[in-house]
Amino acid sequence: MVNNFLHNWIALELYLQFILNFLRQVYGNYIVIATTILTFYFLIQVQLHLWNTSSMELEPLIDNGKPSTIIEMKFLLLEQKYLEFLDDGCPLDALHVLRNELTPLQHNTSRVHQLSSYMMCSNNHDLYQRAKWEGKGILSRAVVMDRLQAFLPPTVMMPPRRLRHLLQQAVELQSEHCDFHDMAFKTNLQNISLLTDHTCDTDGFPMQTIQVLTDHCDEVWYCKFSPDGLKLATGSKDSSVIIWDVDAYKLTLKHRRILETQSNISVAFVSWSPDSKLLLVGGPDDTPEISIWNVDDGKLILKMSQSVDDSLSCGAFSRDGSRFVCGGQKGQFYLCDLSGSILNTWEGVRINSVAYRADNKTIIASDNHYRIRGYNFEDPGTDFDILKEPHPIMTFTVNSADRLALLNISSQGLHLWDLEDKCLVRRFQGIRQSKFAIHSCFGGVNESFVASGSEDKLVCIWHIKREEPLGKLAGHTKTVNCVSWNPMFPSLLASASDDATVRIWGPKSHSANATPESDDCSSCSSSSSWNMTS
């Protein structure tokens, strides 16, 4: 059988060589047919470890190839030849390759020295381990071919797994064009069918009212899910903050406790600590105090007020939760520890929204000059412009990747900015905003969506790459002041409104059980609709 195989191989080699020489004489060296036959010829030579012949056929495969490229390819072939001689128990032949073929190339001397050390291997298994090599055979030669393909132009040899790569690109493109794409895992050929174009079902998207929270007795100005996704805090003009527990299985919320502020100060914002245990609470522009609460036991930890003339209307915890920053429209801008001690101040900065960057040092804030600027309290005097809008910035929020910022602009709507490149990425269309502070959010799987309230009583949702809204959620009867997307359970979205309610939006499958959750105050119909936009 072996003799028959060798006889057939010699005949095939002579036949291919005859055709190759003929095509070279008639058409020249660079005709596609000749190159294709030469490539096939070269592949067979590598697989049958005909190293001398395969080395000679390298140059015609590379159009205007550099000498260094030819040498590197020869080195790969001779390295395999050397290792196979060692594997066959032919150390003298291997030594001949090392001395008379590899070394004269004067290429990768350190690797040549390493190869020479393999002569001391006690057995084949030792050789495989030290060389990290599969051993003589198809597998190791396939590795050599993959490495050689990096030097060959695609007109000569198609890159490995090219079809699979093209299909994966098609799948990724379809995912990008899917308006409601909400898969937590990366789409690939294993989890998406190629029989039809990919589209995500909207049934799992938060587009229906599944619960109406009616415990507040006045306008609800703010709502925010905790970082762990298990709690929701809502703040109202009625001076109360309510903490709600999230049932992740049933996608429902249950009243936990009310944080009684024991003052007549309305609640205009809340900010969670990174561990979801503390809550920073502040009021509107003329509020002189800010407080921190333990949401587990409902106890007041800190009430901070430097002067009755202060304005502390916004704040944020540091990324490690050890400090917080607060400020307002009267020029106060403080960095504090959790005991309320002021660690540093920045004088004369009038801000209305603030956030910590991922480095836990830089603080960004929007001011009354329509800017967002960066401040480093650890290095006084270090402040810099990040962006500037032609109209007042009412509020802003930063995504979890610390790269994008979502700005609500007076009379302009919602703008998306890249904080690193300092450029405007997108203007989202479809919301009505004039003078009211509306708080928007990022959300969904991988934060691929943004949502915002609107003065026309609607909640608008966009894909982060589309300017037109995917849809508008109707149900509130007055201005929607704030929206919050659950960071851990992307099927939950909360919205707070001047109609004194908080609506929880969830999948269509949960909408049939939508009921008001209330102890006393107001009540509200749970009817809602999802208006698709083209």
mmCIF file with all atom_site columns, C-alpha atoms in Angstrom, residues 129-224:
data_model
loop_
_atom_site.group_PDB
_atom_site.id
_atom_site.type_symbol
_atom_site.label_atom_id
_atom_site.label_alt_id
_atom_site.label_comp_id
_atom_site.label_asym_id
_atom_site.label_entity_id
_atom_site.label_seq_id
_atom_site.pdbx_PDB_ins_code
_atom_site.Cartn_x
_atom_site.Cartn_y
_atom_site.Cartn_z
_atom_site.occupancy
_atom_site.B_iso_or_equiv
_atom_site.pdbx_formal_charge
_atom_site.auth_seq_id
_atom_site.auth_comp_id
_atom_site.auth_asym_id
_atom_site.auth_atom_id
_atom_site.pdbx_PDB_model_num
ATOM 1  C CA . GLN A 1 129 ? 6.252   19.356 26.654 1.00 0.00 ? 129 GLN A CA 1
ATOM 2  C CA . ARG A 1 130 ? 9.375   21.463 26.298 1.00 0.00 ? 130 ARG A CA 1
ATOM 3  C CA . ALA A 1 131 ? 8.685   22.470 22.707 1.00 0.00 ? 131 ALA A CA 1
ATOM 4  C CA . LYS A 1 132 ? 4.921   22.843 23.313 1.00 0.00 ? 132 LYS A CA 1
ATOM 5  C CA . TRP A 1 133 ? 4.470   20.834 20.161 1.00 0.00 ? 133 TRP A CA 1
ATOM 6  C CA . GLU A 1 134 ? 1.816   18.326 19.069 1.00 0.00 ? 134 GLU A CA 1
ATOM 7  C CA . GLY A 1 135 ? 4.303   15.867 17.641 1.00 0.00 ? 135 GLY A CA 1
ATOM 8  C CA . LYS A 1 136 ? 4.827   14.692 14.111 1.00 0.00 ? 136 LYS A CA 1
ATOM 9  C CA . GLY A 1 137 ? 1.620   14.504 12.130 1.00 0.00 ? 137 GLY A CA 1
ATOM 10 C CA . ILE A 1 138 ? -1.290  16.407 10.633 1.00 0.00 ? 138 ILE A CA 1
ATOM 11 C CA . LEU A 1 139 ? -1.976  18.572 13.693 1.00 0.00 ? 139 LEU A CA 1
ATOM 12 C CA . SER A 1 140 ? 1.488   20.095 13.982 1.00 0.00 ? 140 SER A CA 1
ATOM 13 C CA . ARG A 1 141 ? 1.743   20.573 10.215 1.00 0.00 ? 141 ARG A CA 1
ATOM 14 C CA . ALA A 1 142 ? -1.625  22.337 10.215 1.00 0.00 ? 142 ALA A CA 1
ATOM 15 C CA . VAL A 1 143 ? -0.207  24.730 12.805 1.00 0.00 ? 143 VAL A CA 1
ATOM 16 C CA . VAL A 1 144 ? 2.746   25.385 10.513 1.00 0.00 ? 144 VAL A CA 1
ATOM 17 C CA . MET A 1 145 ? 0.376   26.086 7.632  1.00 0.00 ? 145 MET A CA 1
ATOM 18 C CA . ASP A 1 146 ? -1.644  28.520 9.743  1.00 0.00 ? 146 ASP A CA 1
ATOM 19 C CA . ARG A 1 147 ? 1.545   30.396 10.591 1.00 0.00 ? 147 ARG A CA 1
ATOM 20 C CA . LEU A 1 148 ? 2.682   30.393 6.975  1.00 0.00 ? 148 LEU A CA 1
ATOM 21 C CA . GLN A 1 149 ? -0.656  31.750 5.817  1.00 0.00 ? 149 GLN A CA 1
ATOM 22 C CA . ALA A 1 150 ? 0.072   35.006 7.624  1.00 0.00 ? 150 ALA A CA 1
ATOM 23 C CA . PHE A 1 151 ? 2.716   35.698 4.962  1.00 0.00 ? 151 PHE A CA 1
ATOM 24 C CA . LEU A 1 152 ? 0.699   34.639 1.935  1.00 0.00 ? 152 LEU A CA 1
ATOM 25 C CA . PRO A 1 153 ? -1.565  37.143 0.155  1.00 0.00 ? 153 PRO A CA 1
ATOM 26 C CA . PRO A 1 154 ? -5.280  36.220 0.180  1.00 0.00 ? 154 PRO A CA 1
ATOM 27 C CA . THR A 1 155 ? -5.182  35.884 -3.611 1.00 0.00 ? 155 THR A CA 1
ATOM 28 C CA . VAL A 1 156 ? -2.865  32.927 -3.117 1.00 0.00 ? 156 VAL A CA 1
ATOM 29 C CA . MET A 1 157 ? -4.376  31.278 -0.077 1.00 0.00 ? 157 MET A CA 1
ATOM 30 C CA . MET A 1 158 ? -7.617  32.117 1.687  1.00 0.00 ? 158 MET A CA 1
ATOM 31 C CA . PRO A 1 159 ? -7.137  32.864 5.411  1.00 0.00 ? 159 PRO A CA 1
ATOM 32 C CA . PRO A 1 160 ? -8.169  30.031 7.737  1.00 0.00 ? 160 PRO A CA 1
ATOM 33 C CA . ARG A 1 161 ? -11.855 29.805 8.707  1.00 0.00 ? 161 ARG A CA 1
ATOM 34 C CA . ARG A 1 162 ? -12.678 32.636 6.312  1.00 0.00 ? 162 ARG A CA 1
ATOM 35 C CA . LEU A 1 163 ? -16.276 31.531 5.723  1.00 0.00 ? 163 LEU A CA 1
ATOM 36 C CA . ARG A 1 164 ? -16.915 31.261 9.443  1.00 0.00 ? 164 ARG A CA 1
ATOM 37 C CA . HIS A 1 165 ? -15.477 34.738 9.916  1.00 0.00 ? 165 HIS A CA 1
ATOM 38 C CA . LEU A 1 166 ? -17.745 36.174 7.213  1.00 0.00 ? 166 LEU A CA 1
ATOM 39 C CA . LEU A 1 167 ? -20.807 34.515 8.718  1.00 0.00 ? 167 LEU A CA 1
ATOM 40 C CA . GLN A 1 168 ? -19.895 35.860 12.161 1.00 0.00 ? 168 GLN A CA 1
ATOM 41 C CA . GLN A 1 169 ? -19.642 39.347 10.671 1.00 0.00 ? 169 GLN A CA 1
ATOM 42 C CA . ALA A 1 170 ? -23.100 38.917 9.170  1.00 0.00 ? 170 ALA A CA 1
ATOM 43 C CA . VAL A 1 171 ? -24.501 37.863 12.548 1.00 0.00 ? 171 VAL A CA 1
ATOM 44 C CA . GLU A 1 172 ? -22.912 40.846 14.300 1.00 0.00 ? 172 GLU A CA 1
ATOM 45 C CA . LEU A 1 173 ? -24.264 43.221 11.662 1.00 0.00 ? 173 LEU A CA 1
ATOM 46 C CA . GLN A 1 174 ? -27.757 41.810 12.100 1.00 0.00 ? 174 GLN A CA 1
ATOM 47 C CA . SER A 1 175 ? -27.429 42.288 15.863 1.00 0.00 ? 175 SER A CA 1
ATOM 48 C CA . GLU A 1 176 ? -26.467 45.926 15.356 1.00 0.00 ? 176 GLU A CA 1
ATOM 49 C CA . HIS A 1 177 ? -29.525 46.452 13.171 1.00 0.00 ? 177 HIS A CA 1
ATOM 50 C CA . CYS A 1 178 ? -31.835 44.794 15.703 1.00 0.00 ? 178 CYS A CA 1
ATOM 51 C CA . ASP A 1 179 ? -33.650 47.684 17.411 1.00 0.00 ? 179 ASP A CA 1
ATOM 52 C CA . PHE A 1 180 ? -34.542 45.681 20.517 1.00 0.00 ? 180 PHE A CA 1
ATOM 53 C CA . HIS A 1 181 ? -31.386 43.605 20.810 1.00 0.00 ? 181 HIS A CA 1
ATOM 54 C CA . ASP A 1 182 ? -31.207 42.640 24.479 1.00 0.00 ? 182 ASP A CA 1
ATOM 55 C CA . MET A 1 183 ? -29.069 39.504 24.635 1.00 0.00 ? 183 MET A CA 1
ATOM 56 C CA . ALA A 1 184 ? -26.731 39.427 27.633 1.00 0.00 ? 184 ALA A CA 1
ATOM 57 C CA . PHE A 1 185 ? -24.316 37.167 25.737 1.00 0.00 ? 185 PHE A CA 1
ATOM 58 C CA . LYS A 1 186 ? -22.495 37.921 22.520 1.00 0.00 ? 186 LYS A CA 1
ATOM 59 C CA . THR A 1 187 ? -24.318 36.688 19.452 1.00 0.00 ? 187 THR A CA 1
ATOM 60 C CA . ASN A 1 188 ? -22.468 34.060 17.446 1.00 0.00 ? 188 ASN A CA 1
ATOM 61 C CA . LEU A 1 189 ? -23.065 31.159 15.094 1.00 0.00 ? 189 LEU A CA 1
ATOM 62 C CA . GLN A 1 190 ? -23.974 28.878 18.005 1.00 0.00 ? 190 GLN A CA 1
ATOM 63 C CA . ASN A 1 191 ? -26.858 30.935 19.393 1.00 0.00 ? 191 ASN A CA 1
ATOM 64 C CA . ILE A 1 192 ? -28.341 32.573 16.276 1.00 0.00 ? 192 ILE A CA 1
ATOM 65 C CA . SER A 1 193 ? -29.878 30.855 13.277 1.00 0.00 ? 193 SER A CA 1
ATOM 66 C CA . LEU A 1 194 ? -28.673 31.723 9.797  1.00 0.00 ? 194 LEU A CA 1
ATOM 67 C CA . LEU A 1 195 ? -31.966 30.671 8.230  1.00 0.00 ? 195 LEU A CA 1
ATOM 68 C CA . THR A 1 196 ? -33.594 34.066 8.878  1.00 0.00 ? 196 THR A CA 1
ATOM 69 C CA . ASP A 1 197 ? -32.385 37.549 9.773  1.00 0.00 ? 197 ASP A CA 1
ATOM 70 C CA . HIS A 1 198 ? -32.001 38.053 13.507 1.00 0.00 ? 198 HIS A CA 1
ATOM 71 C CA . THR A 1 199 ? -34.608 40.093 15.417 1.00 0.00 ? 199 THR A CA 1
ATOM 72 C CA . CYS A 1 200 ? -35.183 40.101 19.168 1.00 0.00 ? 200 CYS A CA 1
ATOM 73 C CA . ASP A 1 201 ? -38.699 39.569 20.455 1.00 0.00 ? 201 ASP A CA 1
ATOM 74 C CA . THR A 1 202 ? -40.113 42.678 22.145 1.00 0.00 ? 202 THR A CA 1
ATOM 75 C CA . ASP A 1 203 ? -42.064 40.585 24.672 1.00 0.00 ? 203 ASP A CA 1
ATOM 76 C CA . GLY A 1 204 ? -39.167 40.746 27.149 1.00 0.00 ? 204 GLY A CA 1
ATOM 77 C CA . PHE A 1 205 ? -38.748 44.500 26.806 1.00 0.00 ? 205 PHE A CA 1
ATOM 78 C CA . PRO A 1 206 ? -40.097 46.869 29.523 1.00 0.00 ? 206 PRO A CA 1
ATOM 79 C CA . MET A 1 207 ? -42.951 48.299 27.472 1.00 0.00 ? 207 MET A CA 1
ATOM 80 C CA . GLN A 1 208 ? -46.025 47.659 29.633 1.00 0.00 ? 208 GLN A CA 1
ATOM 81 C CA . THR A 1 209 ? -47.060 49.001 33.019 1.00 0.00 ? 209 THR A CA 1
ATOM 82 C CA . ILE A 1 210 ? -46.823 46.092 35.434 1.00 0.00 ? 210 ILE A CA 1
ATOM 83 C CA . GLN A 1 211 ? -47.249 48.076 38.660 1.00 0.00 ? 211 GLN A CA 1
ATOM 84 C CA . VAL A 1 212 ? -48.247 51.561 39.796 1.00 0.00 ? 212 VAL A CA 1
ATOM 85 C CA . LEU A 1 213 ? -46.789 52.851 43.073 1.00 0.00 ? 213 LEU A CA 1
ATOM 86 C CA . THR A 1 214 ? -49.102 55.429 44.651 1.00 0.00 ? 214 THR A CA 1
ATOM 87 C CA . ASP A 1 215 ? -47.763 55.942 48.172 1.00 0.00 ? 215 ASP A CA 1
ATOM 88 C CA . HIS A 1 216 ? -46.558 59.498 47.607 1.00 0.00 ? 216 HIS A CA 1
ATOM 89 C CA . CYS A 1 217 ? -49.046 62.301 48.214 1.00 0.00 ? 217 CYS A CA 1
ATOM 90 C CA . ASP A 1 218 ? -47.504 64.873 45.894 1.00 0.00 ? 218 ASP A CA 1
ATOM 91 C CA . GLU A 1 219 ? -45.369 65.160 42.780 1.00 0.00 ? 219 GLU A CA 1
ATOM 92 C CA . VAL A 1 220 ? -42.639 62.505 42.534 1.00 0.00 ? 220 VAL A CA 1
ATOM 93 C CA . TRP A 1 221 ? -39.445 64.166 41.372 1.00 0.00 ? 221 TRP A CA 1
ATOM 94 C CA . TYR A 1 222 ? -36.892 61.375 41.478 1.00 0.00 ? 222 TYR A CA 1
ATOM 95 C CA . CYS A 1 223 ? -36.525 57.607 41.346 1.00 0.00 ? 223 CYS A CA 1
ATOM 96 C CA . LYS A 1 224 ? -33.413 55.458 41.323 1.00 0.00 ? 224 LYS A CA 1
#
